[in-house]
Amino acid sequence: MNNLNEITVRKLKGVSALKEGELHAFGIYTIQDLLNHFPFRYEDYRIVDLSEVKNGEKATVLGIIRGMPMLQRYGRAKNRLTCKVEVGGLLVTAVWFNRHYLAEQLTLSREIILTGKWEQQRLQITVTHSEFADAAGGGRAGSLQPVYSIGGNLTQGWIRKLIGAALEQYGEWIPEVLPAQLVEKHRLMSRAKAVELIHLPDDVKQGQEARRRMVYEELFLFQLKLQAYRSLGKRRKDGIAHVIDSASIREFASTLPFELTDAQKKVVNEILTDMRRGSAMNRLLQGDVGSGKTVVAAIALFGSFKAGHQGALMVPTEILAEQHVRSLERLFQGTGIVVGLLTGSLSDRKKRDVIAGLQMGIVHVVVGTHALIQEPVVFHSLGLVVTDEQHRFGVNQRSVLRRKGISPDVLTMTATPIPRTLAITAFGDMDVSTLKEMPKGRKPIKTYWVKHNALDRVISFVRKEAAAGRQSYVICPLIEESDKLDVQNAIDAYMQFQQACPELKVGLLHGRLTAAEKEEAMGEFASNSCQVLVATTVVEVGVDVPNATLIIIMDAERFGLSQLHQLRGRVGRGEHQSHCILIADPKSETGRQRMKVMTETTDGFEVARRDLELRGPGDFFGTKQSGLPEFKIADLVSDYEWLEIAREDAGELTESDGFWSGDTYKALRETILKDGLFQSEQLD
Ligand code: ADP
Ligand code: MG
């Protein structure tokens, strides 16, 4: 078998050591790399009827030379060549710039193919490419020409020829990688055919068909990894089969200060069913801000405790960790559950105590920041890991625990609703539960967008809310370039509000405060001894003070949509009507669009969808560590349907026993293994 990935491009005629180095810059080392360097668009050189070309459009037409060429020179090395050409019965002027050497070839009655911009009023074509119809073949005319992302000293013409030669020499050796039944099911071209036609299509439709095949392949192979991971997780029986009786859960639920929504009940059942199984749970809990995810996590942690195991709740910030400890202690009152806190800023002694408690099994639930799984924490019997407000916890981190030799159940809760297309990409290996309903009695938050000059009115709103016993947040943007400015900004706003509202207590919370100071500021706000909290985005995720009914976001144009939605979610958590005021004078159109989206909808899934539209999938998560792969050819937005189809196919295949043994899928199993996501023993 000829492995195209082992043959270097040097083997092709015309690839010198120098050229080879230039190809490397584009990631092209082997014949396989070269053939997989797909064009990103095509240049259309097919001959059309001039009468069908609109004014200003670029087209390729066939003409006959009817006049003598005229050459004008101006400046140094600059010139303009014109010639009368008959095209479809019309006498037009062809214009070339800086192509003086063509003049002598423009002889009367010769047929010429012109590509260029058509200017109807002046009956003129500005030529970008021309060929003589009687010249020997090999020209561009009459075809679609691929355009590659390539640069430096490599020209489009050269790379086209090189790829053409590679196809001719090695095209037959391109192996099929997809299972035959799937190729048939979706009527796909063979891989060899698709690679050939994606480079050299006869027409647009062929190019599209070839692309469809490659898109499917890319999405399928990607989903295959995730689905294999998921299926393996279910096949392994080394997880913890929690023994949880429903009566104790019901009893615990009855002690809660509110009745669970139907959505919460459904999700709790899905989670408990997973926990009772012998394979490890790997579930994503999606729910809009304020939909009540924390209490769902609490019930799962309670279940783990009842089954004699420990639980860990991981959160992104210390403020959130402290808040969760407080609310869990309240919820677990009378259950005997001991809750511990483990964060970076604890004193060494306190840390040691908690770690020892976990090791001995006398601390049942630990809440901490992500350092938790990295620290040398040994659990007596870890049964459940919940990660909150964290959508950057990728497959790789999830497998960290497993590599430590423990397979606890894992529940991941997302802070922000994620459009389905991204969810099944970034979290494709997980089972998904969604909280589709808000707790009863919630009123949608009213959102307004005002300019900076309305600040006085905004301040009177704050005072009005306080007079009615409610509280307000004032959020100042994080200034990434400058820590100092950022804090200064918050301090300025703090002084401004303090001065403008002398009857109120105003608090201040920003990243430069010590852990104790932060805790104090948060505590005062939570207990309503301070009515206005001026804060940077440290309150972005998860902070829960139901009596706060107004949030003012300064310079709102500096925030992304999902962040704005998260911030807005700090209010509207109780029975009172809540308001969100965005103060912004956006300079860009996207900035204005973002403000509009916020005032138009309070539905997080809708916000996420609009965000994806405005930003594109690459930027959606905003960071490199998003866990979102980069696709070569597939586009997560426009190829969404194929993503769903590929996911289903991959799921079906990996669930069948046939996939995991025998020769039929051996090559596919090996591709999965190469990824490093799997330990080879997992495949045994
Ligand atoms: P999130 O999903 O954003 O994490 P939380 O879990 O913080 O939301 O819940 C938001 C608020 O709603 C909290 O104050 C919580 O006590 C309250 N809550 C949760 N579930 C219910 C319910 N079923 N009925 C009434 N209030 C609820
Ligand atoms: Mg929460």
XYZ file of C-alpha atoms and ligand atoms in Angstrom:
712
model
C 0.000 0.000 0.000
C 1.298 3.423 -0.878
C 0.988 5.818 1.949
C 0.713 9.308 0.527
C 1.606 10.738 3.874
C 5.058 9.200 3.620
C 5.956 10.578 0.206
C 7.480 14.043 0.364
C 6.568 16.766 -2.112
C 10.205 16.685 -3.297
C 9.217 13.661 -5.359
C 7.230 15.932 -7.678
C 8.895 17.508 -10.672
C 9.615 21.192 -10.174
C 9.913 21.079 -6.389
C 13.416 22.248 -5.536
C 14.771 22.354 -2.013
C 13.926 26.047 -2.001
C 10.362 25.547 -3.161
C 9.962 22.696 -0.714
C 10.846 25.034 2.143
C 8.255 27.498 0.929
C 5.620 24.781 0.856
C 6.474 23.880 4.443
C 5.440 27.371 5.466
C 1.916 26.404 4.475
C 2.024 23.104 6.306
C 2.634 21.121 3.119
C 5.225 18.394 3.593
C 3.851 15.324 1.899
C 1.782 14.477 -1.156
C -1.147 13.970 1.182
C -0.737 17.464 2.637
C -0.593 18.897 -0.851
C -3.708 17.098 -2.044
C -5.519 18.148 1.117
C -4.656 21.784 0.516
C -8.096 22.610 -0.827
C -8.933 25.770 -2.752
C -10.965 28.318 -0.821
C -12.767 29.539 -3.927
C -12.799 29.244 -7.691
C -12.135 31.795 -10.377
C -14.666 31.512 -13.146
C -13.143 31.483 -16.651
C -16.067 29.836 -18.376
C -17.081 31.633 -21.557
C -20.417 33.406 -21.332
C -22.624 35.453 -23.639
C -21.822 39.149 -23.299
C -25.524 40.015 -23.455
C -25.941 38.173 -20.140
C -23.214 40.076 -18.357
C -24.367 42.945 -16.174
C -22.642 46.292 -16.162
C -19.623 46.242 -13.870
C -19.413 42.454 -13.643
C -16.390 40.357 -14.377
C -16.789 37.703 -17.072
C -14.995 35.684 -19.711
C -16.080 36.162 -23.342
C -14.943 35.065 -26.794
C -14.112 37.767 -29.352
C -12.533 38.389 -32.779
C -9.912 41.093 -33.244
C -11.260 43.801 -35.549
C -8.807 46.675 -35.198
C -5.168 47.626 -34.871
C -3.740 47.669 -31.345
C -2.914 51.091 -29.910
C -0.277 51.559 -27.241
C -0.001 54.547 -24.930
C 2.961 54.871 -22.631
C 2.987 57.076 -19.587
C 5.346 57.385 -16.690
C 8.117 54.880 -16.394
C 7.127 51.301 -17.240
C 3.437 52.167 -17.351
C 1.343 51.683 -20.434
C -2.154 51.115 -21.730
C -2.967 48.890 -24.664
C -6.355 49.089 -26.461
C -7.849 47.161 -29.346
C -11.291 46.879 -30.981
C -12.734 43.386 -30.585
C -16.036 42.014 -31.845
C -17.884 40.157 -29.106
C -21.270 38.614 -29.893
C -21.888 41.041 -32.759
C -20.889 44.082 -30.691
C -17.751 46.090 -31.286
C -16.093 46.682 -27.918
C -12.804 48.116 -26.726
C -10.479 45.760 -24.886
C -8.080 47.512 -22.511
C -4.909 46.028 -21.026
C -2.693 47.788 -18.542
C 1.077 47.239 -18.607
C 0.840 44.387 -21.072
C 2.529 46.160 -23.998
C 4.194 42.947 -25.190
C 0.789 41.625 -26.301
C 0.510 44.269 -29.033
C 2.321 42.340 -31.717
C 0.140 39.257 -31.187
C -3.096 41.175 -31.674
C -3.524 40.487 -35.388
C -6.743 41.066 -37.349
C -9.372 38.269 -37.283
C -7.601 36.289 -34.594
C -9.949 34.759 -31.961
C -9.239 35.837 -28.417
C -10.703 34.939 -25.039
C -10.971 37.906 -22.681
C -11.586 37.890 -18.949
C -12.298 41.223 -17.332
C -14.725 43.827 -16.124
C -17.514 44.847 -18.494
C -18.385 48.534 -18.676
C -21.543 48.774 -20.656
C -21.758 52.550 -21.257
C -18.291 52.745 -22.717
C -18.532 49.368 -24.481
C -15.270 48.507 -22.832
C -13.692 45.482 -21.172
C -10.801 46.032 -18.772
C -8.891 42.805 -19.247
C -7.326 40.922 -16.351
C -6.546 37.773 -18.292
C -6.531 36.945 -22.008
C -5.741 33.918 -24.133
C -5.776 33.191 -27.838
C -8.380 30.629 -28.795
C -5.992 29.057 -31.331
C -3.203 28.616 -28.769
C -2.371 25.104 -27.601
C -4.495 23.884 -24.635
C -3.636 24.309 -20.986
C -5.034 27.813 -20.660
C -7.524 28.870 -18.083
C -10.318 29.753 -20.458
C -13.418 27.642 -20.338
C -12.955 26.388 -16.793
C -13.213 27.048 -13.120
C -9.803 27.684 -11.668
C -9.084 26.905 -8.028
C -7.705 29.686 -5.856
C -5.471 28.573 -2.997
C -4.351 30.249 0.142
C -0.720 30.434 -0.730
C 1.771 33.262 -0.858
C 5.403 34.242 -0.675
C 7.165 33.263 -3.870
C 4.599 30.627 -4.732
C 2.132 31.676 -7.411
C -1.370 30.395 -8.025
C -0.298 29.109 -11.428
C 2.586 27.130 -9.996
C 0.622 25.502 -7.198
C -2.197 24.646 -9.610
C 0.228 22.867 -11.883
C 1.843 21.092 -8.938
C -1.451 19.855 -7.576
C -2.501 18.829 -11.077
C 0.676 16.778 -11.410
C 0.229 15.220 -7.967
C -3.314 14.226 -8.848
C -2.156 12.643 -12.060
C 0.668 10.693 -10.464
C -0.854 9.727 -7.149
C -4.608 10.314 -7.506
C -5.420 6.634 -7.708
C -3.705 5.938 -4.432
C -5.983 8.141 -2.374
C -7.647 5.697 0.002
C -11.256 5.713 1.066
C -11.579 6.393 4.778
C -15.323 6.386 5.301
C -17.273 3.189 5.943
C -18.837 1.956 2.702
C -22.386 1.979 4.070
C -22.119 5.692 4.885
C -20.716 6.583 1.475
C -23.678 4.806 0.000
C -26.244 6.187 2.429
C -25.389 9.805 1.636
C -24.499 9.175 -2.019
C -21.030 10.572 -1.546
C -18.239 10.555 -4.080
C -15.293 8.332 -3.319
C -12.503 10.168 -1.564
C -10.244 9.928 -4.628
C -12.902 11.437 -6.881
C -13.762 14.162 -4.406
C -10.156 15.241 -3.958
C -9.722 15.425 -7.717
C -12.905 17.390 -8.310
C -12.499 19.775 -5.438
C -9.300 20.931 -7.135
C -10.484 20.708 -10.722
C -14.255 20.815 -11.011
C -15.891 20.969 -14.433
C -18.662 23.085 -13.054
C -19.837 24.657 -9.826
C -22.126 21.779 -9.015
C -19.324 19.255 -9.194
C -17.200 21.428 -6.961
C -20.021 21.610 -4.453
C -20.572 17.847 -4.497
C -16.894 17.267 -3.915
C -16.909 19.770 -1.083
C -19.979 18.119 0.449
C -18.137 14.828 0.595
C -15.092 16.401 2.264
C -17.226 18.368 4.733
C -19.047 15.223 5.738
C -15.791 13.356 6.129
C -14.262 16.048 8.302
C -17.298 16.336 10.564
C -17.748 12.586 10.730
C -14.161 11.876 11.742
C -14.369 14.620 14.335
C -17.634 13.332 15.769
C -16.333 9.789 15.645
C -13.716 10.715 18.227
C -16.252 12.290 20.529
C -18.798 9.536 20.089
C -16.168 6.845 20.559
C -15.134 8.541 23.757
C -18.736 8.676 24.868
C -19.468 5.107 23.909
C -16.346 3.842 25.643
C -17.369 5.684 28.773
C -20.657 3.840 28.721
C -19.048 0.498 28.017
C -16.639 0.764 30.894
C -18.163 -0.409 34.124
C -15.509 1.057 36.394
C -17.665 4.015 37.375
C -19.499 4.310 40.639
C -22.973 2.836 40.739
C -24.546 5.174 43.291
C -27.213 3.552 45.389
C -29.720 6.322 45.911
C -33.271 5.682 47.020
C -35.922 7.965 45.600
C -37.623 8.456 48.948
C -34.626 10.212 50.468
C -34.399 12.492 47.440
C -38.081 13.352 47.703
C -37.667 14.041 51.379
C -34.689 16.311 50.755
C -36.553 18.149 47.983
C -39.419 18.818 50.368
C -37.081 20.736 52.687
C -36.156 23.223 49.950
C -37.557 26.759 50.283
C -39.412 26.377 46.988
C -40.956 23.718 44.826
C -38.820 22.456 41.968
C -39.967 23.414 38.498
C -40.978 20.579 36.178
C -37.803 21.213 34.200
C -35.689 20.832 37.328
C -37.460 17.587 38.274
C -36.882 16.138 34.823
C -33.211 17.061 34.834
C -32.704 15.714 38.365
C -34.125 12.393 37.211
C -31.804 12.246 34.225
C -28.840 12.893 36.464
C -29.817 10.386 39.139
C -30.413 7.717 36.491
C -26.877 8.276 35.214
C -25.432 8.224 38.724
C -27.052 4.905 39.496
C -25.391 3.287 36.469
C -22.096 1.439 36.723
C -20.511 3.610 34.031
C -19.329 7.121 34.767
C -21.738 9.960 34.059
C -20.590 12.587 31.593
C -23.445 15.037 31.400
C -23.828 18.668 30.433
C -26.480 20.733 32.189
C -27.535 23.681 30.067
C -29.856 26.327 31.367
C -30.299 30.024 31.004
C -28.974 32.358 33.658
C -31.220 32.136 36.705
C -32.955 28.922 35.692
C -31.880 27.304 38.964
C -28.935 25.054 38.200
C -27.383 25.316 41.664
C -30.174 23.482 43.420
C -30.020 20.713 40.803
C -26.331 20.328 41.605
C -27.148 20.307 45.316
C -29.568 17.433 44.881
C -27.007 15.443 42.904
C -24.400 16.091 45.634
C -26.921 15.020 48.240
C -27.501 11.816 46.261
C -23.807 11.056 46.175
C -23.588 11.627 49.943
C -26.538 9.304 50.548
C -24.752 6.617 48.553
C -21.720 6.991 50.828
C -19.508 9.035 48.504
C -18.041 12.521 48.389
C -18.727 15.326 45.970
C -16.699 18.215 44.566
C -18.079 21.443 43.125
C -15.629 23.381 40.967
C -16.189 27.033 40.138
C -14.124 29.647 38.311
C -13.776 32.313 41.037
C -13.256 32.441 44.778
C -16.235 34.734 45.272
C -18.414 32.128 43.677
C -16.863 29.344 45.739
C -17.667 31.201 48.952
C -21.194 31.933 47.831
C -21.782 28.282 46.976
C -20.474 27.145 50.336
C -22.959 29.471 52.018
C -25.917 28.341 49.945
C -25.040 24.643 50.153
C -24.682 24.833 53.928
C -28.148 26.363 54.059
C -29.651 23.746 51.743
C -27.928 20.834 53.519
C -28.996 21.889 57.015
C -30.041 18.848 59.014
C -28.673 16.344 56.503
C -25.347 15.804 58.242
C -23.391 16.843 55.159
C -20.146 18.646 55.992
C -19.181 21.230 53.364
C -15.572 22.355 52.939
C -14.004 25.249 51.022
C -10.743 24.919 49.142
C -9.326 27.948 47.350
C -5.913 29.374 46.635
C -6.116 32.215 49.146
C -6.916 30.071 52.182
C -4.212 29.873 54.827
C -2.045 26.788 54.608
C -3.452 25.486 57.841
C -7.050 25.730 56.660
C -6.101 24.086 53.400
C -4.424 21.227 55.231
C -7.477 20.723 57.399
C -9.825 20.451 54.459
C -7.476 18.170 52.556
C -7.143 15.907 55.568
C -10.919 15.940 56.042
C -11.393 14.866 52.452
C -8.866 12.104 52.785
C -10.538 10.750 55.910
C -13.998 11.168 54.481
C -15.264 13.548 57.165
C -15.699 16.383 54.693
C -18.422 15.248 52.321
C -18.677 18.039 49.802
C -15.836 20.339 48.821
C -16.273 23.576 46.908
C -13.279 25.087 45.191
C -11.713 26.736 42.212
C -10.273 24.707 39.393
C -6.994 24.241 41.198
C -8.981 21.610 43.027
C -8.349 18.841 40.563
C -4.724 19.784 40.088
C -3.875 19.948 43.792
C -2.641 16.840 45.523
C -6.078 16.190 46.906
C -6.826 12.601 47.730
C -10.441 11.778 48.358
C -11.686 9.062 50.629
C -14.242 8.160 47.970
C -14.993 10.736 45.295
C -18.344 9.987 43.681
C -19.384 13.143 41.874
C -17.688 16.148 40.316
C -19.796 19.149 39.377
C -18.239 22.020 37.452
C -20.216 25.221 37.487
C -20.293 28.186 35.120
C -17.525 26.793 33.092
C -17.695 26.176 29.412
C -13.993 25.875 28.912
C -13.633 22.574 30.627
C -12.696 20.509 27.597
C -12.621 16.818 26.906
C -8.956 16.727 27.804
C -9.399 18.133 31.267
C -12.303 15.805 31.828
C -10.064 12.889 31.178
C -7.514 14.123 33.740
C -9.498 12.590 36.568
C -9.883 9.365 34.716
C -6.139 9.177 34.253
C -5.690 9.576 37.981
C -7.425 6.241 38.140
C -10.771 7.420 39.386
C -13.965 7.575 37.405
C -16.383 9.768 39.299
C -19.625 10.924 37.754
C -19.153 14.288 36.080
C -21.799 16.964 35.710
C -20.815 20.093 33.788
C -23.030 23.152 34.063
C -22.722 25.891 31.468
C -22.895 29.526 32.367
C -24.208 30.682 29.059
C -26.531 28.990 26.688
C -24.593 27.802 23.697
C -26.099 27.464 20.236
C -26.708 23.816 19.539
C -24.191 23.668 16.734
C -21.392 24.703 19.071
C -22.680 22.610 21.924
C -22.493 19.383 19.979
C -19.076 20.338 18.713
C -17.458 21.384 21.954
C -19.469 18.995 24.118
C -20.269 16.314 21.576
C -19.083 13.525 23.832
C -21.573 14.356 26.558
C -25.196 13.672 27.292
C -27.129 16.895 27.535
C -29.844 18.002 29.955
C -31.526 21.330 29.418
C -33.490 23.466 31.872
C -36.049 24.957 29.528
C -38.149 26.732 32.099
C -37.590 29.527 34.620
C -38.830 29.282 38.213
C -42.421 30.465 38.592
C -43.203 34.103 39.151
C -40.148 35.485 37.373
C -40.781 38.610 35.386
C -38.670 39.163 32.268
C -36.001 41.786 32.911
C -36.672 45.083 31.170
C -33.606 46.252 29.312
C -32.868 49.792 28.141
C -30.037 51.280 26.170
C -29.144 54.914 26.950
C -26.319 57.264 26.072
C -23.837 58.560 28.626
C -25.617 61.892 28.910
C -28.559 60.132 30.601
C -26.484 59.261 33.687
C -28.404 61.663 35.951
C -31.663 59.944 35.182
C -30.039 56.584 35.759
C -28.873 57.726 39.197
C -32.373 58.794 40.197
C -33.557 55.331 39.160
C -31.039 53.803 41.570
C -32.349 55.982 44.405
C -35.940 55.106 43.579
C -35.210 51.367 43.716
C -33.394 51.800 47.037
C -36.345 53.744 48.449
C -38.500 50.723 47.593
C -36.087 48.459 49.497
C -34.305 47.054 46.421
C -30.609 47.011 45.506
C -28.532 47.868 42.437
C -25.321 46.768 40.761
C -23.177 49.220 38.818
C -20.772 47.363 36.537
C -17.594 48.956 35.195
C -15.772 47.261 32.357
C -12.530 45.456 32.802
C -9.816 47.341 30.983
C -7.540 44.583 29.853
C -4.584 46.687 28.828
C -4.381 48.328 32.194
C -5.066 46.904 35.592
C -4.661 50.332 37.110
C -7.120 52.097 34.833
C -9.564 49.320 35.426
C -9.517 49.743 39.181
C -9.442 53.535 38.841
C -12.550 53.349 36.696
C -14.419 51.457 39.369
C -13.194 53.813 42.098
C -14.338 56.854 40.077
C -17.788 55.389 39.573
C -17.901 54.469 43.253
C -17.168 58.063 44.312
C -19.649 59.414 41.808
C -22.469 57.258 43.125
C -21.542 57.890 46.722
C -21.753 61.625 46.099
C -24.960 61.447 44.115
C -26.748 59.173 46.598
C -25.750 60.464 50.039
C -28.571 58.580 51.754
C -27.293 55.184 50.509
C -24.428 52.911 51.395
C -22.352 52.201 48.311
C -19.975 49.233 48.146
C -16.976 48.593 45.938
C -15.710 45.315 44.535
C -12.797 44.821 42.163
C -9.982 42.435 41.388
C -7.316 44.284 43.392
C -9.023 43.750 46.743
C -7.829 40.980 49.026
C -9.956 37.884 49.377
C -11.165 39.070 52.781
C -12.110 42.497 51.443
C -13.993 40.933 48.574
C -15.836 38.653 50.916
C -16.785 41.583 53.108
C -18.081 43.662 50.195
C -20.076 40.736 48.833
C -21.396 39.880 52.293
C -22.645 43.423 52.928
C -24.437 43.461 49.633
C -25.949 40.023 50.184
C -27.329 41.080 53.563
C -28.662 44.376 52.172
C -26.565 46.511 54.480
C -25.286 48.133 51.318
C -27.714 49.110 48.583
C -25.467 49.829 45.641
C -22.531 47.680 44.633
C -20.064 49.193 42.184
C -18.092 46.312 40.724
C -15.948 45.170 37.860
C -16.887 41.973 36.079
C -15.863 39.899 39.086
C -19.602 39.530 39.671
C -20.154 38.272 36.167
C -20.799 34.666 36.903
C -23.146 33.076 39.330
C -23.507 35.752 42.004
C -26.952 35.411 43.504
C -28.629 38.246 45.429
C -32.346 37.986 44.660
C -33.151 41.372 46.215
C -31.081 43.185 43.580
C -33.415 44.484 40.896
C -31.357 46.952 38.907
C -28.100 46.498 37.056
C -26.368 49.355 35.313
C -23.657 48.432 32.864
C -21.256 51.281 32.099
C -19.593 51.404 28.679
C -21.658 48.407 27.726
C -20.220 48.398 24.208
C -17.006 47.019 25.688
C -18.663 43.745 26.567
C -19.509 40.774 24.391
C -23.091 39.633 24.133
C -22.799 36.547 26.272
C -21.050 38.541 28.971
C -23.798 41.190 28.882
C -26.385 38.462 29.185
C -24.514 36.921 32.104
C -24.289 40.288 33.834
C -27.960 40.991 33.253
C -28.688 37.619 34.842
C -27.534 39.011 38.210
C -30.996 40.608 38.505
C -34.431 39.153 37.891
C -33.714 36.400 40.417
C -36.657 37.122 42.665
C -40.299 38.088 42.430
C -39.754 41.827 41.810
C -39.656 43.454 38.398
C -36.018 43.952 37.450
C -34.287 46.336 35.063
C -31.037 46.424 33.166
C -29.650 49.696 31.847
C -26.903 49.639 29.266
C -24.965 52.883 29.089
C -23.174 53.000 25.773
C -22.199 55.200 22.867
C -21.000 52.468 20.518
C -18.872 53.582 17.601
C -19.180 50.455 15.522
C -22.156 48.845 13.839
C -21.592 45.556 15.691
C -21.568 47.510 18.940
C -24.957 48.987 18.079
C -26.226 45.554 17.008
C -25.215 44.083 20.349
C -27.140 46.762 22.260
C -30.140 46.085 20.055
C -30.069 42.340 20.652
C -29.962 42.957 24.404
C -33.008 45.205 24.352
C -34.909 42.864 22.057
C -34.624 39.570 23.896
C -34.023 38.135 27.361
C -33.808 34.551 26.110
C -30.248 33.343 26.485
C -30.499 30.860 23.633
C -31.640 33.626 21.314
C -28.837 35.896 22.529
C -26.361 33.091 21.845
C -27.734 32.530 18.360
C -27.463 36.226 17.486
C -24.001 36.328 19.008
C -22.868 33.472 16.828
C -24.238 35.309 13.797
C -22.427 38.508 14.685
C -19.151 36.895 15.591
C -18.820 33.600 13.787
C -17.997 30.319 15.523
C -14.266 30.935 15.869
C -14.744 33.909 18.146
C -17.794 32.691 19.957
C -16.087 31.442 23.058
C -13.689 34.337 22.923
C -10.609 32.350 23.885
C -8.253 29.878 22.390
C -8.976 27.346 25.086
C -12.561 27.006 24.018
C -12.243 23.326 23.227
C -13.602 24.150 19.812
C -11.618 22.541 17.012
C -10.651 24.351 13.856
C -12.093 22.821 10.770
C -10.278 22.848 7.469
C -13.272 22.850 5.238
C -16.470 22.564 7.232
C -18.219 25.724 8.397
C -20.078 25.301 11.651
C -22.745 27.767 10.664
C -23.541 26.833 7.091
C -22.792 23.116 7.386
C -24.837 22.730 10.518
C -27.147 20.056 9.072
C -24.208 17.894 8.141
C -22.839 18.249 11.623
C -26.042 16.760 13.015
C -26.025 13.955 10.456
C -22.372 13.139 11.055
C -22.987 13.067 14.771
C -25.842 10.606 14.425
C -23.868 8.352 12.109
C -20.831 8.394 14.381
C -22.999 7.697 17.417
C -24.669 4.736 15.780
C -21.408 3.271 14.579
C -19.575 3.543 17.892
C -22.481 2.070 19.800
C -22.419 -1.079 17.697
C -20.151 -3.840 18.988
C -18.909 -4.457 15.449
C -17.028 -1.186 15.507
C -14.788 -2.216 18.362
C -13.415 -5.471 17.007
C -12.465 -7.103 13.741
C -10.778 -5.651 10.682
C -13.557 -3.634 9.038
C -13.071 -0.585 11.234
C -9.488 -1.165 12.244
C -8.182 1.825 10.283
C -10.835 4.094 11.748
C -10.052 2.908 15.253
C -6.436 3.738 14.620
C -7.242 7.283 13.486
C -9.092 7.811 16.723
C -6.219 6.480 18.781
C -3.722 8.858 17.205
C -5.493 11.752 18.811
C -4.011 11.147 22.233
C -7.437 11.575 23.775
C -7.566 7.897 24.448
C -5.276 5.674 26.346
C -4.702 2.496 24.446
C -5.996 0.444 27.356
C -9.324 2.161 26.896
C -9.735 0.389 23.622
C -9.209 -3.069 25.093
P -28.309 29.649 37.748
O -28.992 28.648 36.897
O -28.056 30.946 37.030
O -27.085 29.123 38.418
P -29.321 29.750 40.425
O -29.165 28.333 40.685
O -28.351 30.705 41.026
O -29.375 30.012 38.857
O -30.809 30.154 40.810
C -31.303 31.459 40.663
C -32.243 31.828 41.785
O -33.474 31.099 41.636
C -31.722 31.461 43.148
O -32.001 32.523 44.035
C -32.480 30.209 43.532
O -32.630 30.096 44.916
C -33.817 30.430 42.854
N -34.522 29.203 42.471
C -33.977 28.081 41.956
N -34.944 27.161 41.707
C -36.112 27.725 42.046
C -37.489 27.276 42.013
N -37.809 26.060 41.568
N -38.434 28.144 42.432
C -38.099 29.374 42.881
N -36.841 29.854 42.952
C -35.851 29.039 42.539
Mg -25.308 29.276 38.954
